[in-house]
Amino acid sequence: MAYVEWRGNTCRVVWNTRKKDDRGKWIYDQQGGFTDEVEAKNYGLDREAEIRNDDYISRRDGSVTIGEYAKTWVDTLDVGHLRDKAIRSMLRLYVVPRWGETAIADIQPSTYRAWKKQLKDLPNVGEKYGEEILTVFSMLMDDAVDDELRKTSPVPKGKKQRRGRYKKKPRERKREMRIEDVHQLACNALAFWGLDGFVFVWTIATTGMRPAELYALRRVYSHPTWPASDPLDDPEERDREERHEEDLERYGPDLMPAIRVQWQHQREEGVLKLFPPKYESRRTLVVPPFLAELLELLLASHDSEFVFRSIAGGLLANANFTYHYWRPIADGRDASPEFERIRLGQRQKVTSRRPVPAIPATAYSGKRLYLLRHGHKEWIDEAGGEHSRIAVETRMGHEVAGVEGLYANVTTAMERRMMDSLQERFECFVRETVWEMASASPSLLPNGLSEWWNRQVRAAEGAG
């Protein structure tokens, strides 16, 4: 039973928490500062009622600070290495500096809302990053409730979360992905990067692969050697033997040409490593015949383990791809300048070690590389009912939730229709474009690619 003790002009109430310490003695909690004995007594009785209802948070538990709790909390998360790194960064830069000395029990919904507003005003915190920070803080508070450090989370949920002025979320303005724009990008990549760049652009546009998946695409997982060359080297893929047997019956140069998305390149503690694709979306992507021929040309031109090499022949994932590759290809650039120098007493006019001709700007000037993946989704969606939703989402590396995803399956016929629709789009492009008036005329392609192009023209004329 709670009891009251006077100390000078104020009194305190003491109650038994019904918990024992390491020595087996009862643990008592207390609250002081009362001037009315009845009020103090009632306060203690209310706490005892909470104890009986298993709804009590002791002052000792509630006094744990956010800084102390966050040190151990972050180690309980079971997330990928990139997500773990991001969460630790957000805790260090934003959560702990604001709340580190604050007791978990003392955080109120009003102070949380004030902090949320302050985050929005920070110049280095964008809208999406700010939402990520708030999500991490919400997770931390939810776990604090589960650990009985407070009764409820100060982060509002449901309708309360949406209080305040309505603000429509801005969406990136897109234009439809036209195949002539993709060809211009590919020709720019050819001039700036080489054959690797030409095939890279067509591959991302006709497969929708994520950039990190393309960086890590190995020869053994690409047409024309896959699936016969599949090393089955992913220990986390439990059914890989069974999957491989089915692949041999379904894909290949004489069946349907395809690429296997098995890995992506990411850095862990500064070291470049192979990891499963995002969301562990391992998948097989059938490719149209014109791209299959390009992949054969590219792999015949080098003996590297990886399909797409950097300009210097190394790992593409080691480059700052957006800045050093994508921006010149998409935005265009001037030709490599000539400069004069005097050598052995004679004036010489020279260019850079790797002279690059002038490259025109494209429709993707200032835009993201990732929009080519979005554009691939547009292309396969344009076919309407020709492609099932499960085939489209699986190709993009997404899972269809619920019963629809549980019962659905991607069949050979679905994949063949997708392959044929992409090939038909390309052949239509070949037939209808007036090339000699285009800035990226195929007549400017080097010998190996011009022969490839002539085969596409003949195939398009035959199909027409």
Coordinates of C-alpha atoms in Angstrom, one line a residue:
M1 CA 0.0 0.0 0.0
A2 CA 1.3 3.4 -0.9
Y3 CA 2.3 5.6 2.0
V4 CA 3.1 9.3 2.5
E5 CA 6.1 10.9 4.1
W6 CA 6.5 14.6 5.0
R7 CA 9.9 16.3 4.4
G8 CA 9.7 19.9 5.6
N9 CA 6.8 21.7 3.8
T10 CA 6.2 19.1 1.2
C11 CA 5.5 15.4 1.2
R12 CA 6.3 12.5 -1.0
V13 CA 4.4 9.3 -1.8
V14 CA 6.2 5.9 -1.9
W15 CA 4.9 2.7 -3.4
N16 CA 6.0 -0.9 -4.0
T17 CA 6.7 -1.7 -7.7
R18 CA 6.3 -5.4 -7.1
K19 CA 9.7 -6.0 -8.5
K20 CA 12.8 -7.3 -6.7
D21 CA 16.5 -6.3 -7.1
D22 CA 19.4 -8.7 -7.4
R23 CA 19.5 -9.2 -3.7
G24 CA 15.8 -10.2 -3.5
K25 CA 14.6 -7.0 -1.9
W26 CA 11.5 -5.1 -3.0
I27 CA 12.1 -2.1 -5.3
Y28 CA 10.2 1.1 -4.3
D29 CA 9.4 4.1 -6.4
Q30 CA 8.5 7.6 -5.2
Q31 CA 7.3 11.0 -6.2
G32 CA 7.8 14.1 -4.2
G33 CA 6.8 17.8 -4.2
F34 CA 3.2 17.5 -3.0
T35 CA 1.7 19.9 -0.5
D36 CA -1.5 18.0 -0.1
E37 CA -1.3 14.6 1.6
V38 CA -4.6 13.3 0.0
E39 CA -3.3 14.3 -3.5
A40 CA 0.0 12.5 -2.9
K41 CA -1.8 9.4 -1.6
N42 CA -4.1 9.2 -4.6
Y43 CA -1.1 9.6 -6.9
G44 CA 0.5 6.6 -5.3
L45 CA -2.7 4.5 -5.5
D46 CA -2.9 5.3 -9.2
R47 CA 0.6 4.0 -9.7
E48 CA -0.3 0.8 -7.8
A49 CA -3.3 0.4 -10.1
E50 CA -1.0 0.7 -13.1
I51 CA 1.2 -2.0 -11.6
R52 CA -1.7 -4.4 -11.1
N53 CA -2.8 -3.8 -14.7
D54 CA 0.7 -4.4 -16.0
D55 CA 0.8 -0.8 -17.4
Y56 CA 3.4 0.8 -15.2
I57 CA 6.6 2.5 -16.3
S58 CA 9.0 3.2 -13.4
R59 CA 10.7 6.5 -13.0
R60 CA 14.0 4.6 -13.1
D61 CA 13.2 3.0 -16.5
G62 CA 11.7 6.2 -17.9
S63 CA 14.8 8.2 -17.0
V64 CA 17.0 6.3 -19.5
T65 CA 18.2 8.9 -22.1
I66 CA 17.8 8.6 -25.8
G67 CA 21.6 8.7 -26.2
E68 CA 22.0 5.7 -23.9
Y69 CA 19.2 3.8 -25.4
A70 CA 20.3 4.4 -29.0
K71 CA 23.8 2.9 -28.4
T72 CA 22.3 -0.5 -27.9
W73 CA 19.1 -0.1 -29.9
V74 CA 20.9 0.2 -33.2
D75 CA 22.7 -3.1 -32.7
T76 CA 19.3 -4.9 -32.5
L77 CA 18.3 -4.0 -36.1
D78 CA 18.4 -6.7 -38.7
V79 CA 18.9 -4.7 -41.9
G80 CA 21.3 -4.6 -44.8
H81 CA 24.7 -3.0 -44.5
L82 CA 23.7 0.1 -46.4
R83 CA 20.6 0.6 -44.4
D84 CA 22.5 0.0 -41.2
K85 CA 25.0 2.7 -42.2
A86 CA 22.3 5.1 -43.0
I87 CA 20.5 4.6 -39.7
R88 CA 23.7 5.1 -37.7
S89 CA 24.4 8.3 -39.6
M90 CA 20.9 9.7 -39.0
L91 CA 21.2 8.9 -35.3
R92 CA 24.6 10.5 -35.0
L93 CA 23.8 13.6 -37.0
Y94 CA 20.2 14.4 -36.1
V95 CA 18.5 12.3 -33.4
V96 CA 21.2 12.2 -30.7
P97 CA 22.2 15.9 -31.0
R98 CA 18.6 16.9 -30.4
W99 CA 17.4 14.2 -28.0
G100 CA 20.6 12.6 -26.6
E101 CA 20.3 14.1 -23.1
T102 CA 16.5 13.8 -22.9
A103 CA 14.9 11.0 -20.8
I104 CA 12.8 8.7 -23.0
A105 CA 9.7 9.2 -20.7
D106 CA 10.0 13.0 -21.0
I107 CA 9.5 13.3 -24.8
Q108 CA 6.0 14.7 -25.5
P109 CA 4.1 14.7 -28.8
S110 CA 4.2 18.5 -28.9
T111 CA 8.1 18.6 -28.6
Y112 CA 8.2 15.9 -31.3
R113 CA 6.1 18.0 -33.7
A114 CA 8.3 21.1 -33.0
W115 CA 11.4 19.0 -34.0
K116 CA 9.7 17.7 -37.1
K117 CA 9.0 21.3 -38.2
Q118 CA 12.6 22.3 -37.4
L119 CA 13.9 19.4 -39.6
K120 CA 12.0 20.7 -42.6
D121 CA 13.7 24.0 -42.3
L122 CA 17.2 22.6 -42.3
P123 CA 18.9 23.5 -45.6
N124 CA 20.8 20.1 -45.9
V125 CA 17.7 17.9 -45.2
G126 CA 15.5 17.3 -48.2
E127 CA 11.9 16.1 -47.9
K128 CA 12.6 12.4 -48.4
Y129 CA 15.7 12.4 -46.2
G130 CA 13.7 14.2 -43.5
E131 CA 11.0 11.5 -43.7
E132 CA 13.7 8.8 -43.3
I133 CA 15.0 10.5 -40.1
L134 CA 11.5 10.7 -38.7
T135 CA 10.9 7.0 -39.6
V136 CA 14.1 6.0 -37.7
F137 CA 13.0 8.0 -34.7
S138 CA 9.5 6.5 -34.8
M139 CA 11.1 3.0 -34.9
L140 CA 13.2 3.9 -31.9
M141 CA 10.2 5.1 -29.9
D142 CA 8.1 2.1 -30.8
D143 CA 10.9 -0.2 -29.5
A144 CA 11.2 1.9 -26.3
V145 CA 7.5 1.2 -25.7
D146 CA 8.0 -2.5 -26.2
D147 CA 10.9 -2.4 -23.7
E148 CA 8.5 -0.8 -21.2
L149 CA 10.5 2.5 -21.0
R150 CA 7.3 4.5 -21.8
K151 CA 3.6 3.8 -22.2
T152 CA 3.1 5.1 -25.7
S153 CA 5.1 6.6 -28.6
P154 CA 5.1 10.4 -28.9
V155 CA 5.1 9.9 -32.7
P156 CA 1.5 10.2 -33.9
K157 CA 0.0 7.4 -36.0
G158 CA -2.9 7.2 -38.4
K159 CA -5.1 10.3 -38.7
K160 CA -3.2 12.2 -36.1
Q161 CA -0.1 11.9 -38.2
R162 CA -1.8 13.8 -41.0
R163 CA -2.8 16.8 -38.9
G164 CA -1.8 20.3 -40.2
R165 CA -1.9 21.9 -43.6
Y166 CA -2.2 19.6 -46.6
K167 CA 0.8 19.7 -48.8
K168 CA 0.9 17.8 -52.0
K169 CA 4.1 15.8 -52.4
P170 CA 6.0 17.0 -55.4
R171 CA 6.6 14.5 -58.2
E172 CA 9.4 14.5 -60.7
R173 CA 8.2 15.6 -64.1
K174 CA 8.8 13.0 -66.7
R175 CA 8.5 12.8 -70.4
E176 CA 7.9 9.5 -72.2
M177 CA 10.9 7.5 -73.2
R178 CA 11.2 7.7 -76.9
I179 CA 13.4 5.1 -78.6
E180 CA 15.1 7.7 -80.8
D181 CA 16.3 9.4 -77.6
V182 CA 17.6 6.1 -76.3
H183 CA 19.5 5.6 -79.5
Q184 CA 21.0 9.1 -79.2
L185 CA 22.1 8.3 -75.7
A186 CA 23.7 5.0 -76.9
C187 CA 25.5 6.8 -79.7
N188 CA 26.8 9.5 -77.3
A189 CA 28.0 6.7 -75.0
L190 CA 29.7 5.0 -77.9
A191 CA 31.6 8.2 -78.7
F192 CA 32.5 8.9 -75.1
W193 CA 32.9 5.4 -73.6
G194 CA 33.1 2.9 -76.4
L195 CA 31.1 -0.3 -77.3
D196 CA 30.5 -0.9 -73.6
G197 CA 28.6 2.3 -73.3
F198 CA 26.5 1.7 -76.4
V199 CA 25.4 -1.7 -75.2
F200 CA 25.0 -0.4 -71.6
V201 CA 22.4 2.1 -72.6
W202 CA 20.4 -0.3 -74.7
T203 CA 20.6 -2.9 -71.9
I204 CA 19.2 -0.7 -69.2
A205 CA 16.5 0.6 -71.5
T206 CA 15.3 -2.9 -72.6
T207 CA 15.7 -4.7 -69.3
G208 CA 15.0 -2.1 -66.6
M209 CA 18.0 -3.3 -64.6
R210 CA 19.1 -1.2 -61.7
P211 CA 22.5 0.5 -62.2
A212 CA 24.3 -1.4 -59.4
E213 CA 23.0 -4.6 -61.0
L214 CA 24.5 -3.7 -64.4
Y215 CA 27.8 -2.8 -62.7
A216 CA 28.0 -6.3 -61.3
L217 CA 26.7 -8.2 -64.3
R218 CA 29.3 -11.0 -64.9
R219 CA 29.9 -12.8 -68.1
V220 CA 28.8 -16.1 -66.6
Y221 CA 25.3 -14.6 -66.0
S222 CA 24.9 -13.0 -69.4
H223 CA 23.8 -14.2 -72.8
P224 CA 25.2 -16.0 -74.8
T225 CA 26.9 -18.2 -72.2
W226 CA 24.2 -18.2 -69.5
P227 CA 22.5 -20.4 -68.3
A228 CA 25.0 -23.1 -69.2
S229 CA 27.8 -21.1 -67.5
D230 CA 25.8 -20.4 -64.3
P231 CA 28.4 -20.9 -61.4
L232 CA 25.6 -21.4 -58.8
D233 CA 27.7 -19.4 -56.4
D234 CA 25.0 -17.7 -54.3
P235 CA 24.8 -19.7 -51.1
E236 CA 21.7 -17.7 -50.0
E237 CA 19.7 -19.0 -53.0
R238 CA 18.4 -22.2 -51.5
D239 CA 16.7 -23.7 -54.6
R240 CA 19.5 -22.8 -57.1
E241 CA 20.0 -26.3 -58.3
E242 CA 16.4 -26.8 -59.2
R243 CA 16.2 -23.3 -60.7
H244 CA 19.2 -24.0 -62.8
E245 CA 17.7 -27.2 -64.3
E246 CA 14.6 -25.2 -65.3
D247 CA 16.7 -22.4 -66.8
L248 CA 18.5 -24.9 -69.0
E249 CA 15.1 -26.0 -70.4
R250 CA 13.8 -22.4 -70.9
Y251 CA 16.6 -20.1 -71.8
G252 CA 19.7 -20.0 -74.1
P253 CA 20.8 -19.0 -77.6
D254 CA 18.6 -21.5 -79.2
L255 CA 15.6 -20.8 -76.9
M256 CA 15.1 -17.4 -75.4
P257 CA 18.2 -15.2 -74.9
A258 CA 18.3 -14.0 -71.3
I259 CA 20.3 -12.3 -68.5
R260 CA 20.4 -13.5 -64.9
V261 CA 20.3 -10.8 -62.2
Q262 CA 22.0 -12.4 -59.3
W263 CA 24.2 -9.8 -57.8
Q264 CA 24.7 -6.1 -57.4
H265 CA 27.9 -4.1 -56.5
Q266 CA 27.8 -2.2 -53.2
R267 CA 30.5 -0.9 -50.8
E268 CA 30.7 -2.2 -47.2
E269 CA 33.1 -0.2 -45.0
G270 CA 34.8 1.1 -48.1
V271 CA 35.3 -2.3 -49.7
L272 CA 33.5 -3.1 -53.0
K273 CA 31.6 -6.4 -52.7
L274 CA 28.9 -8.4 -54.4
F275 CA 25.6 -8.4 -52.7
P276 CA 22.1 -9.9 -53.6
P277 CA 20.0 -7.4 -55.7
K278 CA 17.8 -4.9 -53.9
Y279 CA 15.0 -6.6 -52.0
E280 CA 16.8 -9.9 -52.9
S281 CA 15.1 -9.6 -56.3
R282 CA 17.0 -12.3 -58.1
R283 CA 15.4 -12.7 -61.5
T284 CA 15.8 -13.7 -65.1
L285 CA 15.3 -11.2 -67.9
V286 CA 14.7 -12.2 -71.4
V287 CA 16.2 -9.9 -73.9
P288 CA 15.1 -9.0 -77.5
P289 CA 17.2 -10.5 -80.3
F290 CA 18.8 -7.2 -81.3
L291 CA 20.2 -6.8 -77.7
A292 CA 21.3 -10.4 -77.7
E293 CA 23.5 -9.7 -80.7
L294 CA 24.9 -6.6 -79.1
L295 CA 25.9 -8.6 -76.0
E296 CA 27.6 -11.2 -78.2
L297 CA 29.6 -8.4 -79.9
L298 CA 30.6 -6.9 -76.6
L299 CA 31.7 -10.1 -74.9
A300 CA 33.6 -11.1 -78.0
S301 CA 35.5 -7.8 -77.8
H302 CA 37.1 -8.5 -74.4
D303 CA 37.8 -11.2 -71.8
S304 CA 36.9 -9.4 -68.6
E305 CA 34.9 -11.1 -65.9
F306 CA 32.3 -8.3 -66.0
V307 CA 30.2 -7.5 -69.0
F308 CA 30.5 -3.7 -68.7
R309 CA 34.0 -2.3 -68.1
S310 CA 35.1 1.2 -67.3
I311 CA 36.8 3.4 -69.9
A312 CA 40.2 2.2 -68.5
G313 CA 39.0 -1.4 -68.5
G314 CA 38.5 -1.8 -64.8
L315 CA 35.4 -2.2 -62.5
L316 CA 32.6 0.2 -63.5
A317 CA 31.5 0.3 -59.8
N318 CA 34.7 2.0 -58.9
A319 CA 33.9 5.1 -61.0
N320 CA 31.7 8.0 -60.1
F321 CA 29.3 6.9 -62.8
T322 CA 26.8 9.8 -62.6
Y323 CA 29.5 12.5 -62.8
H324 CA 32.1 11.0 -65.1
Y325 CA 29.9 8.9 -67.4
W326 CA 26.2 9.8 -67.3
R327 CA 26.5 13.6 -67.3
P328 CA 28.7 13.9 -70.4
I329 CA 26.6 11.3 -72.2
A330 CA 23.2 12.8 -71.3
D331 CA 24.1 16.5 -71.2
G332 CA 26.6 16.5 -74.1
R333 CA 30.1 18.1 -74.2
D334 CA 32.5 19.9 -76.4
A335 CA 35.2 18.1 -78.4
S336 CA 38.5 17.6 -76.6
P337 CA 40.4 20.8 -77.1
E338 CA 43.8 21.0 -78.8
F339 CA 46.6 22.8 -77.2
E340 CA 50.1 23.8 -78.2
R341 CA 53.4 22.7 -76.5
I342 CA 57.0 22.9 -77.3
R343 CA 59.0 19.7 -77.4
L344 CA 62.6 19.2 -78.5
G345 CA 62.6 22.8 -79.6
Q346 CA 59.6 22.4 -81.9
R347 CA 56.0 23.7 -81.5
Q348 CA 53.4 20.9 -81.5
K349 CA 49.6 20.9 -81.5
V350 CA 48.3 18.0 -79.4
T351 CA 45.0 16.8 -77.8
S352 CA 44.3 14.8 -74.8
R353 CA 45.4 11.1 -74.5
R354 CA 41.8 10.0 -75.2
P355 CA 40.3 12.6 -77.6
V356 CA 36.6 12.7 -77.6
P357 CA 34.5 14.3 -80.4
A358 CA 31.8 16.8 -79.7
I359 CA 28.8 15.1 -78.2
P360 CA 25.3 16.6 -78.6
A361 CA 22.9 17.2 -75.7
T362 CA 20.0 14.7 -75.4
A363 CA 16.4 14.8 -74.1
Y364 CA 17.9 13.5 -70.8
S365 CA 20.1 16.5 -70.2
G366 CA 20.0 17.2 -66.5
K367 CA 18.0 14.1 -65.8
R368 CA 18.8 10.9 -63.8
L369 CA 20.1 7.7 -65.3
Y370 CA 17.4 5.9 -63.3
L371 CA 14.7 7.3 -65.6
L372 CA 15.8 4.8 -68.2
R373 CA 14.6 2.1 -65.8
H374 CA 11.4 4.0 -65.4
G375 CA 11.1 4.3 -69.1
H376 CA 11.4 0.5 -69.5
K377 CA 8.4 0.1 -67.3
E378 CA 6.6 2.5 -69.7
W379 CA 7.5 0.5 -72.7
I380 CA 6.1 -2.8 -71.3
D381 CA 3.1 -1.1 -69.8
E382 CA 2.2 0.4 -73.2
A383 CA 1.4 -3.0 -74.5
G384 CA -1.7 -3.0 -72.2
G385 CA -3.3 -6.3 -71.7
E386 CA -0.6 -8.1 -73.7
H387 CA 1.6 -8.4 -70.5
S388 CA 0.3 -9.7 -67.2
R389 CA 0.9 -7.6 -64.1
I390 CA 2.9 -10.4 -62.5
A391 CA 5.2 -10.6 -65.5
V392 CA 5.8 -6.8 -65.5
E393 CA 6.4 -6.5 -61.7
T394 CA 8.7 -9.5 -61.6
R395 CA 10.7 -8.1 -64.5
M396 CA 11.2 -4.9 -62.5
G397 CA 12.3 -6.8 -59.4
H398 CA 9.1 -6.1 -57.4
E399 CA 6.9 -8.5 -55.5
V400 CA 3.1 -8.5 -56.0
A401 CA 1.5 -8.6 -52.6
G402 CA -1.4 -10.7 -51.4
V403 CA -3.2 -13.6 -53.0
E404 CA -2.5 -12.3 -56.5
G405 CA 1.2 -12.7 -56.0
L406 CA 0.9 -16.0 -54.2
Y407 CA -1.1 -17.7 -57.0
A408 CA 0.6 -16.0 -60.0
N409 CA 3.6 -17.3 -61.9
V410 CA 5.6 -16.1 -64.9
T411 CA 5.3 -18.5 -67.7
T412 CA 7.4 -19.0 -70.8
A413 CA 4.6 -17.6 -73.0
M414 CA 4.5 -14.4 -71.0
E415 CA 8.3 -13.9 -71.3
R416 CA 8.2 -14.6 -75.0
R417 CA 5.5 -12.0 -75.6
M418 CA 7.6 -9.5 -73.7
M419 CA 10.7 -10.3 -75.7
D420 CA 8.8 -10.0 -79.0
S421 CA 7.1 -6.7 -78.1
L422 CA 10.6 -5.1 -77.3
Q423 CA 12.0 -6.5 -80.6
E424 CA 8.9 -5.2 -82.5
R425 CA 9.4 -1.7 -81.0
F426 CA 13.0 -1.7 -82.2
E427 CA 12.2 -2.9 -85.7
C428 CA 9.4 -0.3 -86.0
F429 CA 12.0 2.3 -85.0
V430 CA 14.4 1.0 -87.7
R431 CA 11.8 1.1 -90.4
E432 CA 10.3 4.5 -89.7
T433 CA 13.3 6.7 -88.9
V434 CA 14.9 8.9 -91.6
W435 CA 18.4 8.2 -90.6
E436 CA 20.5 10.5 -92.8
M437 CA 18.7 13.5 -91.2
A438 CA 19.3 12.3 -87.6
S439 CA 22.2 13.5 -85.5
A440 CA 22.9 9.9 -84.5
S441 CA 22.8 8.3 -87.9
P442 CA 23.8 4.6 -88.0
S443 CA 25.9 5.4 -91.0
L444 CA 28.4 6.8 -88.4
L445 CA 28.6 3.5 -86.5
P446 CA 32.0 1.6 -86.6
N447 CA 32.4 -1.5 -88.7
G448 CA 31.3 -4.1 -86.1
L449 CA 28.2 -2.1 -85.2
S450 CA 27.3 -1.1 -88.7
E451 CA 27.2 -4.8 -89.7
W452 CA 24.9 -5.4 -86.7
W453 CA 22.7 -2.5 -87.8
N454 CA 22.4 -3.8 -91.3
R455 CA 21.2 -7.1 -90.0
Q456 CA 18.5 -5.2 -88.0
V457 CA 17.5 -3.3 -91.1
R458 CA 17.1 -6.5 -93.1
A459 CA 15.1 -8.1 -90.2
A460 CA 12.8 -5.1 -90.0
E461 CA 12.2 -5.0 -93.8
G462 CA 11.4 -8.7 -93.7
A463 CA 9.1 -8.3 -90.8
G464 CA 7.4 -5.3 -92.5

